[in-house]
Coordinates of N, CA and C and ligand atoms in Angstrom, one line a residue:
M1 N 15.1 -3.6 8.3 CA 14.6 -2.4 7.6 C 15.1 -1.6 7.3
S2 N 14.7 -1.0 6.1 CA 16.0 0.1 5.0 C 15.5 1.2 5.8
S3 N 16.9 1.9 5.6 CA 17.0 3.2 6.6 C 16.1 4.3 6.0
I4 N 15.3 4.0 5.1 CA 14.3 5.1 4.0 C 13.4 4.8 5.5
S5 N 12.5 3.4 5.7 CA 11.3 2.7 6.1 C 12.2 3.7 7.5
R6 N 12.9 3.4 8.2 CA 13.7 3.7 9.4 C 13.2 5.3 9.8
R7 N 13.4 5.9 8.5 CA 13.4 7.4 9.2 C 11.9 7.7 8.8
H8 N 11.2 6.9 8.4 CA 9.7 7.1 7.9 C 9.4 7.0 9.5
L9 N 9.4 6.1 10.1 CA 9.3 5.7 11.3 C 9.7 6.9 12.6
M10 N 10.6 6.8 12.3 CA 11.0 7.6 13.5 C 10.7 9.2 13.2
T11 N 10.3 10.0 11.9 CA 9.4 10.8 11.3 C 8.2 10.7 12.2
A12 N 7.4 9.1 12.0 CA 6.0 9.2 12.0 C 6.4 9.4 13.7
A13 N 6.8 8.9 14.7 CA 7.4 8.7 16.3 C 7.5 10.3 16.5
A14 N 8.0 10.6 16.3 CA 8.4 12.2 16.2 C 6.8 12.8 16.2
G15 N 6.0 13.0 15.6 CA 5.1 13.8 15.4 C 4.0 13.1 15.5
L16 N 4.6 12.1 17.2 CA 3.2 11.5 17.9 C 2.8 12.7 19.0
A17 N 3.7 13.3 19.5 CA 3.4 14.5 20.2 C 2.5 14.9 20.1
A18 N 2.2 15.5 18.9 CA 1.2 16.9 17.9 C 0.0 15.5 17.7
A19 N -0.1 14.3 17.8 CA -1.4 13.5 17.5 C -2.1 13.4 19.1
T20 N -3.2 14.0 19.1 CA -4.4 14.5 19.9 C -5.1 13.2 19.9
A21 N -6.9 13.4 19.9 CA -7.7 12.7 19.1 C -7.9 12.7 18.3
A22 N -7.6 13.0 17.1 CA -7.6 12.9 15.5 C -6.7 12.0 15.2
P23 N -7.4 11.1 14.6 CA -6.4 9.8 13.8 C -4.9 9.3 12.9
R24 N -5.2 11.1 12.5 CA -4.5 11.1 11.3 C -3.1 11.2 12.3
T25 N -2.0 10.5 11.5 CA -0.8 10.2 12.2 C 0.2 11.1 11.4
V26 N 1.7 11.2 11.1 CA 1.7 11.5 10.5 C 3.4 11.2 9.8
F27 N 3.5 11.1 8.5 CA 4.0 10.5 7.7 C 5.3 11.0 6.5
A28 N 6.4 11.7 6.9 CA 6.8 13.0 6.2 C 7.5 11.9 5.4
Q29 N 7.9 13.0 3.9 CA 8.8 12.5 2.9 C 10.1 12.1 3.9
A30 N 10.9 11.5 3.4 CA 12.6 10.7 3.8 C 13.0 12.3 2.4
A31 N 13.6 13.4 3.1 CA 14.3 14.3 2.6 C 15.4 14.1 1.7
A32 N 16.0 12.8 2.2 CA 17.2 12.9 1.5 C 17.1 11.6 -0.1
P33 N 17.8 12.2 -0.9 CA 17.5 11.4 -1.8 C 17.8 9.8 -1.9
A34 N 17.8 9.1 -2.6 CA 18.2 7.9 -2.4 C 18.5 7.4 -4.7
P35 N 19.2 6.3 -4.3 CA 19.7 6.2 -5.9 C 18.3 6.0 -7.0
A36 N 17.7 6.5 -7.9 CA 16.4 6.4 -8.3 C 16.4 5.6 -9.1
A37 N 15.2 5.2 -9.4 CA 15.2 4.2 -10.8 C 15.5 5.2 -12.2
T38 N 14.9 6.4 -12.1 CA 14.7 6.9 -13.2 C 15.4 8.2 -12.8
A39 N 16.3 9.1 -14.6 CA 16.6 10.1 -14.1 C 15.1 11.1 -13.3
A40 N 14.6 10.4 -13.7 CA 12.7 11.6 -13.9 C 12.7 11.3 -12.4
A41 N 13.2 10.8 -11.8 CA 12.6 10.1 -9.9 C 13.7 11.1 -8.9
T42 N 14.5 11.7 -9.6 CA 15.0 12.4 -8.6 C 14.4 13.5 -8.1
G43 N 14.6 13.6 -7.0 CA 13.3 14.5 -6.2 C 13.9 13.9 -4.7
P44 N 12.6 15.1 -4.0 CA 12.4 14.6 -2.7 C 11.5 13.7 -2.9
F45 N 11.0 13.0 -3.3 CA 10.0 11.5 -3.6 C 11.0 10.7 -4.2
T46 N 10.9 9.7 -2.8 CA 11.9 8.5 -3.4 C 11.2 7.1 -3.7
L47 N 11.5 5.8 -4.3 CA 10.5 4.9 -4.5 C 11.5 4.3 -3.3
P48 N 10.9 3.5 -2.4 CA 11.2 2.2 -1.6 C 11.7 1.3 -2.0
P49 N 13.0 1.3 -2.3 CA 13.8 -0.2 -2.6 C 13.0 -1.3 -1.6
L50 N 13.0 -2.7 -2.5 CA 12.4 -4.1 -2.2 C 13.3 -4.0 -1.0
T51 N 12.9 -5.4 0.0 CA 13.8 -5.5 1.1 C 13.7 -7.1 0.6
Y52 N 13.8 -7.1 0.0 CA 13.6 -9.0 -0.8 C 14.0 -8.8 -2.2
P53 N 14.6 -10.5 -2.7 CA 14.7 -10.5 -4.2 C 13.3 -9.7 -5.1
V54 N 13.2 -10.1 -6.4 CA 12.3 -9.6 -7.2 C 12.0 -11.0 -7.5
N55 N 12.3 -11.7 -7.6 CA 12.1 -13.6 -7.6 C 11.9 -13.9 -6.0
A56 N 11.3 -13.1 -5.1 CA 11.3 -13.9 -3.8 C 9.5 -14.4 -3.8
F57 N 8.5 -14.2 -4.7 CA 7.4 -14.9 -4.6 C 7.0 -15.6 -6.1
E58 N 8.2 -16.2 -6.4 CA 7.8 -17.2 -7.6 C 7.3 -18.7 -6.5
P59 N 6.7 -19.2 -7.1 CA 5.7 -19.1 -8.5 C 4.5 -18.2 -8.1
H60 N 4.0 -17.5 -7.4 CA 2.7 -17.2 -6.8 C 2.9 -16.0 -8.0
I61 N 4.0 -14.9 -7.8 CA 4.1 -13.7 -8.5 C 5.8 -13.8 -9.2
D62 N 5.9 -14.2 -10.4 CA 7.4 -13.9 -11.6 C 8.1 -12.6 -10.3
A63 N 9.1 -12.9 -11.2 CA 9.9 -11.9 -11.1 C 9.8 -10.6 -12.0
K64 N 9.6 -10.6 -13.4 CA 9.3 -10.1 -14.5 C 7.9 -9.0 -13.4
T65 N 6.8 -9.6 -13.5 CA 5.9 -9.0 -12.5 C 6.4 -8.2 -12.5
M66 N 7.3 -8.0 -10.5 CA 7.6 -7.6 -9.0 C 8.5 -6.2 -10.6
E67 N 9.3 -6.7 -10.8 CA 10.8 -5.8 -11.5 C 9.7 -4.3 -11.9
I68 N 9.1 -4.8 -13.1 CA 7.8 -4.0 -14.2 C 7.6 -3.1 -12.6
H69 N 6.5 -3.8 -12.1 CA 5.4 -3.4 -11.4 C 6.4 -2.6 -10.4
H70 N 7.6 -2.6 -9.1 CA 7.9 -2.0 -8.6 C 9.0 -0.9 -9.3
G71 N 9.9 -1.2 -10.5 CA 10.4 -0.4 -10.9 C 10.4 0.4 -11.7
K72 N 9.2 0.0 -12.6 CA 8.3 1.0 -13.8 C 6.9 1.8 -13.4
H73 N 6.1 0.1 -12.7 CA 4.5 1.1 -12.2 C 4.8 2.0 -10.8
H74 N 5.6 1.7 -10.0 CA 5.3 2.4 -8.6 C 6.4 3.9 -8.8
A75 N 7.6 3.3 -9.7 CA 8.7 4.6 -9.8 C 8.2 6.0 -11.0
A76 N 7.4 5.4 -11.6 CA 6.5 6.3 -12.3 C 5.4 7.2 -11.1
Y77 N 5.3 6.9 -10.0 CA 4.0 7.4 -9.2 C 4.9 8.6 -8.4
V78 N 6.3 7.6 -8.3 CA 7.2 8.5 -7.6 C 7.6 9.9 -8.5
A79 N 7.9 9.7 -9.8 CA 8.8 10.5 -10.4 C 7.4 11.8 -10.8
N80 N 6.0 11.0 -10.9 CA 5.3 12.4 -11.2 C 5.4 13.4 -10.1
M81 N 5.4 12.4 -9.2 CA 5.2 13.4 -7.4 C 6.4 14.3 -7.7
N82 N 7.3 13.9 -8.2 CA 8.9 14.7 -8.2 C 8.8 16.0 -8.8
T83 N 8.2 16.1 -10.2 CA 7.5 16.5 -11.4 C 6.3 17.6 -10.5
F84 N 5.6 17.5 -9.8 CA 4.4 18.1 -8.9 C 5.3 18.8 -8.6
A85 N 6.5 18.5 -7.6 CA 7.1 18.9 -6.0 C 7.6 20.3 -6.9
K86 N 8.1 20.4 -7.8 CA 9.0 21.3 -8.7 C 8.5 22.9 -8.0
D87 N 7.3 22.6 -8.4 CA 6.5 24.0 -8.6 C 5.6 23.8 -7.0
N88 N 5.3 23.0 -6.5 CA 4.4 23.1 -5.7 C 5.8 22.1 -4.5
P89 N 6.3 23.1 -3.5 CA 7.5 22.0 -3.3 C 6.8 21.3 -1.7
Q90 N 5.3 21.7 -1.2 CA 5.1 21.9 0.1 C 4.5 19.7 -0.6
L91 N 4.0 19.9 -1.1 CA 3.9 18.3 -1.4 C 4.2 17.5 -1.0
A92 N 5.9 17.7 -0.6 CA 6.8 16.6 -0.3 C 7.2 17.3 0.9
T93 N 6.5 18.5 2.0 CA 7.6 18.6 3.4 C 5.7 18.3 4.2
T94 N 4.7 18.1 3.3 CA 3.8 18.2 4.1 C 3.5 16.3 4.4
P95 N 3.3 15.6 5.7 CA 3.0 14.6 5.6 C 2.1 13.4 4.6
V96 N 2.3 12.7 3.9 CA 1.2 12.1 2.8 C 0.4 12.1 3.3
T97 N 0.2 11.4 4.9 CA -1.6 11.1 5.1 C -1.5 12.4 5.3
D98 N -1.3 13.8 5.2 CA -1.9 14.8 5.3 C -2.8 15.3 4.1
V99 N -1.8 15.2 3.1 CA -2.2 15.8 2.0 C -3.0 14.9 1.2
L100 N -3.0 13.7 1.6 CA -4.0 12.7 1.1 C -5.7 12.8 1.4
G101 N -5.4 13.5 2.8 CA -7.0 13.2 3.6 C -7.3 15.1 3.5
N102 N -6.4 16.1 2.9 CA -6.9 16.5 2.2 C -6.6 17.7 1.3
L103 N -7.3 16.8 0.3 CA -6.7 16.8 -1.3 C -7.4 17.9 -1.6
G104 N -8.6 18.6 -1.2 CA -9.0 20.3 -1.8 C -8.2 20.7 -1.0
N105 N -7.0 20.9 -0.4 CA -6.1 21.6 -0.6 C -4.7 21.7 -1.4
V106 N -4.8 21.1 -2.0 CA -4.0 20.9 -3.4 C -4.8 21.5 -4.1
P107 N -4.1 22.8 -5.1 CA -4.0 23.5 -6.0 C -4.7 22.4 -7.0
E108 N -6.1 22.9 -8.2 CA -7.3 22.5 -8.9 C -6.5 21.7 -9.8
A109 N -5.3 22.7 -10.1 CA -4.4 21.7 -11.6 C -3.8 20.6 -11.1
I110 N -3.5 20.5 -9.9 CA -2.8 19.0 -10.0 C -3.8 18.4 -9.0
R111 N -4.5 18.6 -8.4 CA -5.1 17.4 -8.0 C -5.6 16.4 -8.0
T112 N -6.1 16.0 -9.0 CA -6.5 14.6 -9.3 C -5.0 13.8 -9.7
G113 N -4.3 14.6 -10.4 CA -2.9 14.4 -10.5 C -2.1 13.7 -9.6
V114 N -1.9 14.5 -8.1 CA -2.0 14.3 -7.1 C -2.4 13.0 -6.2
R115 N -3.8 13.1 -6.4 CA -4.6 11.9 -6.3 C -4.3 10.5 -6.7
N116 N -4.0 10.5 -7.8 CA -3.3 9.2 -8.3 C -2.0 9.1 -8.1
N117 N -1.3 9.8 -8.2 CA 0.3 9.7 -7.7 C 0.6 9.6 -6.7
L118 N 0.4 9.9 -5.7 CA 0.3 10.0 -4.8 C 0.0 9.1 -3.5
G119 N -1.3 9.4 -3.8 CA -2.2 7.4 -3.9 C -1.4 6.1 -4.1
G120 N -0.8 6.5 -5.5 CA -0.1 5.1 -5.8 C 1.2 5.1 -5.3
H121 N 1.4 6.5 -5.1 CA 2.5 6.0 -3.7 C 2.6 5.2 -2.5
A122 N 1.8 6.0 -1.7 CA 1.2 5.7 -0.6 C 1.0 4.1 -0.7
N123 N -0.2 3.8 -1.8 CA -0.5 2.2 -2.0 C 0.7 1.3 -2.0
H124 N 1.5 1.7 -3.0 CA 2.3 0.3 -3.3 C 3.7 0.5 -2.2
T125 N 3.6 1.9 -1.5 CA 5.2 1.9 0.1 C 4.2 0.8 1.0
M126 N 2.5 0.9 1.0 CA 2.4 -0.1 2.0 C 2.7 -1.6 1.3
F127 N 2.1 -2.0 0.2 CA 1.8 -3.5 -0.5 C 3.5 -3.8 -0.5
W128 N 4.7 -3.8 -0.3 CA 5.5 -4.0 -0.6 C 6.6 -4.5 1.3
Q129 N 5.6 -3.2 1.3 CA 6.0 -3.4 3.0 C 5.0 -5.0 3.9
I130 N 4.1 -5.3 3.1 CA 3.1 -6.1 3.8 C 3.6 -7.4 3.1
M131 N 4.4 -7.4 2.1 CA 4.7 -8.6 1.6 C 6.2 -9.3 1.9
G132 N 6.6 -10.5 2.0 CA 8.0 -11.0 2.1 C 7.8 -12.2 2.2
P133 N 9.2 -13.0 2.1 CA 9.5 -14.4 2.0 C 9.1 -15.1 3.3
K134 N 8.8 -16.6 3.3 CA 8.7 -17.2 4.6 C 7.6 -16.4 5.8
G135 N 6.4 -16.1 5.0 CA 5.4 -14.7 5.4 C 4.9 -15.5 6.7
G136 N 4.3 -16.7 7.1 CA 4.4 -17.3 8.3 C 2.5 -17.3 7.5
K137 N 2.2 -17.5 9.0 CA 0.7 -17.5 8.9 C 0.5 -16.5 10.3
P138 N -1.0 -15.5 10.4 CA -1.4 -14.7 11.5 C -1.5 -15.2 13.0
E139 N -1.4 -14.5 13.7 CA -1.5 -14.8 15.3 C -1.4 -13.3 16.4
G140 N -2.1 -14.0 17.3 CA -1.2 -13.3 18.6 C -2.8 -12.2 18.0
D141 N -2.5 -11.0 18.3 CA -3.9 -9.6 17.8 C -4.5 -9.8 16.6
V142 N -3.9 -10.0 16.0 CA -4.2 -9.8 14.9 C -5.2 -11.0 14.2
L143 N -4.7 -12.5 14.5 CA -5.5 -13.0 14.5 C -7.0 -13.2 15.0
A144 N -6.8 -12.9 16.7 CA -7.8 -12.4 17.5 C -9.1 -11.4 16.8
A145 N -8.6 -10.5 16.5 CA -9.3 -9.5 15.5 C -9.9 -9.8 14.5
I146 N -9.0 -10.8 13.1 CA -10.0 -11.3 12.6 C -11.5 -12.9 12.7
D147 N -10.5 -13.1 13.8 CA -11.7 -14.2 14.0 C -12.9 -12.9 14.7
R148 N -12.7 -11.9 15.1 CA -13.8 -11.3 16.2 C -14.2 -10.5 15.0
D149 N -13.5 -9.7 13.9 CA -14.3 -8.9 12.9 C -14.8 -9.3 11.6
L150 N -13.8 -10.7 11.5 CA -14.2 -11.0 10.0 C -14.7 -12.4 10.0
G151 N -14.8 -13.1 11.1 CA -15.3 -14.2 11.6 C -14.5 -15.9 10.6
G152 N -12.9 -15.4 10.9 CA -12.1 -16.3 11.0 C -11.2 -15.9 9.8
L153 N -10.2 -17.1 9.7 CA -9.2 -16.6 8.8 C -9.7 -17.2 7.9
E154 N -10.5 -18.3 7.6 CA -10.6 -19.0 5.8 C -12.2 -17.4 5.3
K155 N -13.1 -17.4 6.3 CA -14.5 -16.7 6.0 C -13.2 -15.2 5.1
F156 N -12.1 -14.8 5.9 CA -12.1 -13.5 5.6 C -11.5 -13.5 4.4
Q157 N -10.9 -14.5 4.0 CA -9.7 -14.8 2.9 C -11.2 -14.7 2.0
T158 N -11.9 -15.6 1.8 CA -12.4 -15.2 0.8 C -13.6 -14.6 0.9
D159 N -13.7 -13.6 1.7 CA -14.4 -12.4 1.4 C -13.5 -11.4 0.7
F160 N -12.4 -11.3 1.4 CA -11.8 -10.4 0.7 C -11.0 -10.7 -1.0
N161 N -10.9 -12.0 -0.9 CA -10.8 -12.3 -2.5 C -12.2 -12.1 -3.5
A162 N -13.2 -12.1 -3.2 CA -14.2 -12.0 -3.3 C -14.6 -10.5 -3.6
A163 N -14.5 -10.0 -2.9 CA -14.7 -8.2 -2.9 C -13.6 -7.7 -4.1
G164 N -12.0 -8.2 -4.0 CA -11.1 -8.0 -5.0 C -11.5 -8.3 -6.8
G165 N -12.0 -9.6 -6.5 CA -12.9 -10.3 -7.6 C -13.7 -9.4 -8.3
R166 N -14.5 -8.3 -6.8 CA -15.6 -7.8 -7.6 C -15.6 -6.3 -8.5
Q167 N -14.2 -5.8 -7.7 CA -14.1 -4.8 -8.0 C -13.6 -4.1 -9.7
F168 N -14.6 -3.7 -9.9 CA -14.4 -3.1 -10.9 C -13.3 -2.5 -12.2
G169 N -12.8 -3.1 -13.4 CA -11.4 -2.9 -13.4 C -10.4 -2.2 -12.3
S170 N -9.6 -1.3 -12.3 CA -8.5 -1.2 -11.3 C -8.9 -0.6 -10.1
G171 N -8.1 -1.6 -8.7 CA -8.3 -0.8 -8.0 C -7.5 -1.5 -7.1
W172 N -7.8 -1.7 -5.6 CA -7.5 -1.9 -4.8 C -8.9 -2.7 -3.8
V173 N -8.4 -3.6 -3.1 CA -8.9 -4.1 -1.5 C -7.7 -4.1 -0.6
F174 N -9.0 -3.6 0.5 CA -8.3 -3.7 1.7 C -9.2 -4.5 2.8
V175 N -7.9 -4.1 3.9 CA -8.3 -4.3 5.2 C -8.7 -2.9 6.3
I176 N -9.1 -2.1 6.2 CA -9.1 -1.2 7.1 C -9.3 -1.4 8.4
V177 N -7.8 -0.4 9.7 CA -7.9 -0.8 10.6 C -8.6 0.5 11.3
D178 N -9.3 0.5 12.4 CA -9.6 1.8 13.0 C -8.4 1.7 14.1
K179 N -8.5 3.4 15.5 CA -7.9 2.8 16.1 C -7.9 2.2 17.4
S180 N -9.3 1.1 17.6 CA -9.7 0.6 18.5 C -9.3 -0.8 18.4
G181 N -8.7 -1.0 16.7 CA -8.1 -2.2 16.0 C -9.2 -2.9 15.9
K182 N -10.2 -2.5 15.3 CA -11.4 -3.3 14.5 C -11.2 -2.9 12.8
L183 N -11.3 -4.7 12.4 CA -10.8 -4.4 11.1 C -11.8 -4.8 9.8
S184 N -11.8 -4.3 8.8 CA -13.3 -4.1 7.6 C -12.8 -4.2 6.4
I185 N -13.2 -4.8 5.9 CA -12.9 -5.0 4.1 C -13.7 -3.6 3.5
E186 N -12.4 -3.1 2.1 CA -13.4 -2.5 1.8 C -12.5 -1.8 0.2
T187 N -13.0 -1.8 -0.7 CA -12.6 -1.6 -2.0 C -12.2 -0.3 -2.0
R188 N -11.1 0.2 -3.0 CA -11.2 1.5 -3.6 C -10.7 1.3 -5.2
P189 N -11.3 2.5 -6.3 CA -11.2 2.3 -7.2 C -9.5 3.1 -8.3
N190 N -9.5 2.8 -9.1 CA -7.5 2.9 -9.0 C -6.4 3.5 -8.4
Q191 N -5.8 4.6 -7.7 CA -5.1 4.5 -6.8 C -5.5 5.5 -5.8
D192 N -7.3 5.3 -5.5 CA -7.3 5.9 -4.5 C -7.1 5.3 -3.1
S193 N -6.9 5.2 -2.3 CA -6.3 5.1 -1.0 C -7.3 5.5 0.8
P194 N -7.5 4.9 1.5 CA -8.0 4.7 2.6 C -7.7 6.2 3.0
L195 N -6.0 6.6 3.0 CA -6.1 7.9 3.4 C -7.1 9.0 3.7
M196 N -7.6 9.1 2.2 CA -8.6 10.1 1.3 C -9.5 10.1 2.5
D197 N -9.6 9.2 2.6 CA -10.9 9.2 4.0 C -10.8 9.2 5.3
G198 N -9.2 9.5 5.9 CA -9.0 9.7 7.1 C -8.6 8.2 7.7
K199 N -8.8 7.8 7.0 CA -8.3 5.6 7.4 C -7.3 5.2 7.8
R200 N -6.9 3.7 7.7 CA -5.8 3.5 7.8 C -5.9 2.1 6.9
A201 N -5.0 1.6 6.3 CA -5.0 0.3 5.6 C -4.3 -0.6 6.8
L202 N -4.5 -1.7 7.0 CA -3.9 -2.5 7.3 C -2.8 -3.7 6.6
I203 N -4.2 -3.5 5.6 CA -3.4 -4.8 3.8 C -4.1 -4.2 2.8
G204 N -3.4 -4.3 1.8 CA -4.4 -4.2 0.9 C -3.7 -4.9 -0.4
N205 N -4.3 -5.8 -1.3 CA -3.8 -6.1 -2.1 C -4.5 -5.1 -3.9
D206 N -3.7 -5.4 -4.8 CA -3.4 -4.6 -6.1 C -3.9 -5.4 -7.1
V207 N -5.4 -4.9 -7.6 CA -5.8 -5.7 -8.0 C -5.8 -5.0 -9.8
W208 N -4.9 -4.0 -9.9 CA -4.7 -3.9 -11.3 C -4.1 -4.8 -12.3
E209 N -4.1 -4.4 -13.4 CA -3.8 -5.8 -14.3 C -2.3 -6.3 -14.3
H210 N -1.8 -4.8 -13.7 CA 0.1 -4.9 -14.0 C 0.3 -5.6 -13.0
A211 N -0.3 -5.8 -11.8 CA -0.1 -6.7 -10.8 C 0.2 -8.1 -11.0
Y212 N -0.5 -8.6 -12.0 CA -0.6 -9.9 -12.4 C -0.9 -10.5 -13.4
Y213 N -0.6 -10.0 -14.8 CA -1.3 -9.8 -16.0 C -0.3 -11.0 -16.7
L214 N 0.9 -10.9 -16.1 CA 2.1 -11.8 -17.5 C 1.9 -13.2 -16.6
N215 N 1.8 -13.1 -15.8 CA 0.8 -14.7 -15.2 C -0.4 -15.3 -15.2
Y216 N -1.1 -14.3 -14.8 CA -2.6 -15.1 -14.9 C -3.6 -14.3 -16.2
Q217 N -3.0 -13.3 -16.8 CA -4.2 -13.0 -17.9 C -5.7 -12.0 -17.2
N218 N -6.9 -12.9 -17.7 CA -7.8 -12.3 -17.3 C -8.1 -13.2 -15.7
R219 N -7.0 -14.1 -15.4 CA -7.7 -15.0 -14.1 C -7.0 -14.5 -12.6
R220 N -7.9 -13.2 -12.8 CA -8.0 -12.3 -11.8 C -8.1 -13.2 -9.9
P221 N -8.7 -14.0 -10.0 CA -9.4 -14.7 -8.6 C -8.5 -15.8 -8.4
D222 N -7.7 -16.7 -9.3 CA -6.2 -17.1 -9.4 C -5.3 -16.3 -8.4
Y223 N -4.8 -15.2 -9.3 CA -3.9 -14.3 -8.2 C -4.3 -14.2 -7.2
L224 N -5.7 -13.7 -6.7 CA -6.1 -13.1 -5.6 C -5.9 -14.5 -4.4
K225 N -6.4 -15.6 -5.1 CA -5.6 -16.6 -3.9 C -4.5 -16.5 -3.7
A226 N -3.4 -16.6 -5.1 CA -2.0 -16.8 -4.6 C -1.7 -15.8 -3.6
W227 N -1.9 -14.3 -3.9 CA -1.2 -13.8 -2.8 C -0.8 -13.8 -2.0
W228 N -1.6 -14.5 -1.2 CA -1.6 -14.8 0.6 C -0.2 -15.3 0.8
N229 N 0.2 -15.8 -0.2 CA 1.4 -16.9 0.0 C 3.2 -16.0 0.0
T230 N 2.4 -14.7 -0.3 CA 3.7 -13.8 -0.1 C 3.5 -12.3 0.5
V231 N 2.3 -12.6 1.9 CA 1.7 -11.6 3.4 C 3.0 -12.1 4.2
N232 N 3.8 -11.2 4.6 CA 4.4 -11.0 5.6 C 3.6 -10.9 7.0
W233 N 3.3 -11.7 7.8 CA 1.7 -11.6 8.8 C 2.8 -11.2 9.9
A234 N 4.3 -10.9 10.2 CA 5.2 -10.3 11.1 C 4.9 -9.0 11.2
K235 N 5.0 -8.3 9.8 CA 4.9 -7.0 9.7 C 3.5 -6.9 9.6
V236 N 2.5 -7.2 9.4 CA 0.9 -7.3 9.6 C 0.8 -6.6 10.9
S237 N 1.5 -7.6 11.7 CA 1.1 -7.2 13.1 C 1.7 -6.1 13.5
E238 N 3.1 -6.2 13.4 CA 3.8 -4.2 13.2 C 2.8 -3.2 12.9
R239 N 2.3 -3.5 12.0 CA 1.3 -2.8 11.5 C 0.2 -2.4 11.9
Y240 N -0.6 -3.6 12.7 CA -1.7 -3.6 14.1 C -1.4 -2.9 15.5
A241 N -0.2 -3.3 15.4 CA -0.1 -2.4 16.6 C 0.1 -1.0 16.6
A242 N 0.6 -1.1 15.7 CA 1.2 0.6 15.3 C -0.1 1.4 15.2
A243 N -1.0 1.2 14.4 CA -2.1 1.0 14.2 C -3.2 1.7 15.4
K244 N -3.4 0.6 16.2 CA -4.2 0.8 17.3 C -2.9 2.3 18.5
A245 N -1.6 2.3 18.1 CA -1.2 2.6 19.1 C -0.9 4.9 18.5
G246 N -1.7 4.6 17.1 CA -2.3 5.7 16.1 C -0.8 6.3 15.7
T247 N 0.5 5.5 15.3 CA 1.4 5.5 14.6 C 1.9 5.1 13.4
L248 N 0.3 4.6 13.2 CA 0.6 4.3 11.9 C 0.2 5.3 10.0
G249 N 1.3 4.9 9.8 CA 1.7 5.7 8.3 C 1.0 5.7 7.4
V250 N 1.3 5.4 6.2 CA 0.9 5.1 4.6 C 1.4 3.1 4.9
Ligands
MN301 MN1 0.9 -1.5 -8.6

């Protein structure tokens, strides 16, 4: 686990004491600057480093796509948030879950920008975290929940892929997990996040063309099928346990 992730988890754990009946949990930005991808990315928001090489998912996701997706697209969301934070420092000191869960509190002039860029930052932070080489298979509580709520692994993956395929234009397909551990499939357009609805994503797949176009061009269904080879199920199990404990951040 990276030091940044560890800080996030520790911060989230520290916020637990304040969590009561509300499902909202705390996820503060790391305050310490990390090596920035670009000069524009310096500031309180940081790009979480990948914990695996960019070629880790060949041939399912090519190295160039990973490099651009993480180092350019995600980095741009981070850089844009740092620009917003210059005049609005509260964006960086308020937990991401709280900012996205209360967008009405963000100044109107930057609200759409924060929705898009902080949403993108949160979605991609989750995305890199749930992927990993040698990802294994779902087991234990997660597998039991998939069987109970989503009709078993095969039906779940078919339905998830279909939902991702139906998402018109750019967006995401998620598995939402509630505090009781119940799972459901939902999609969002653009960089909208389930956090905006006070919900938590167990996993999500990015169906923006930037996630697959170099290798798959218009063949999004092929990408959706291949992506399952990149999922780190041990990490998904950790997130599932955290969701039930009320400590899952982004
Ligand atoms: Mn993306």
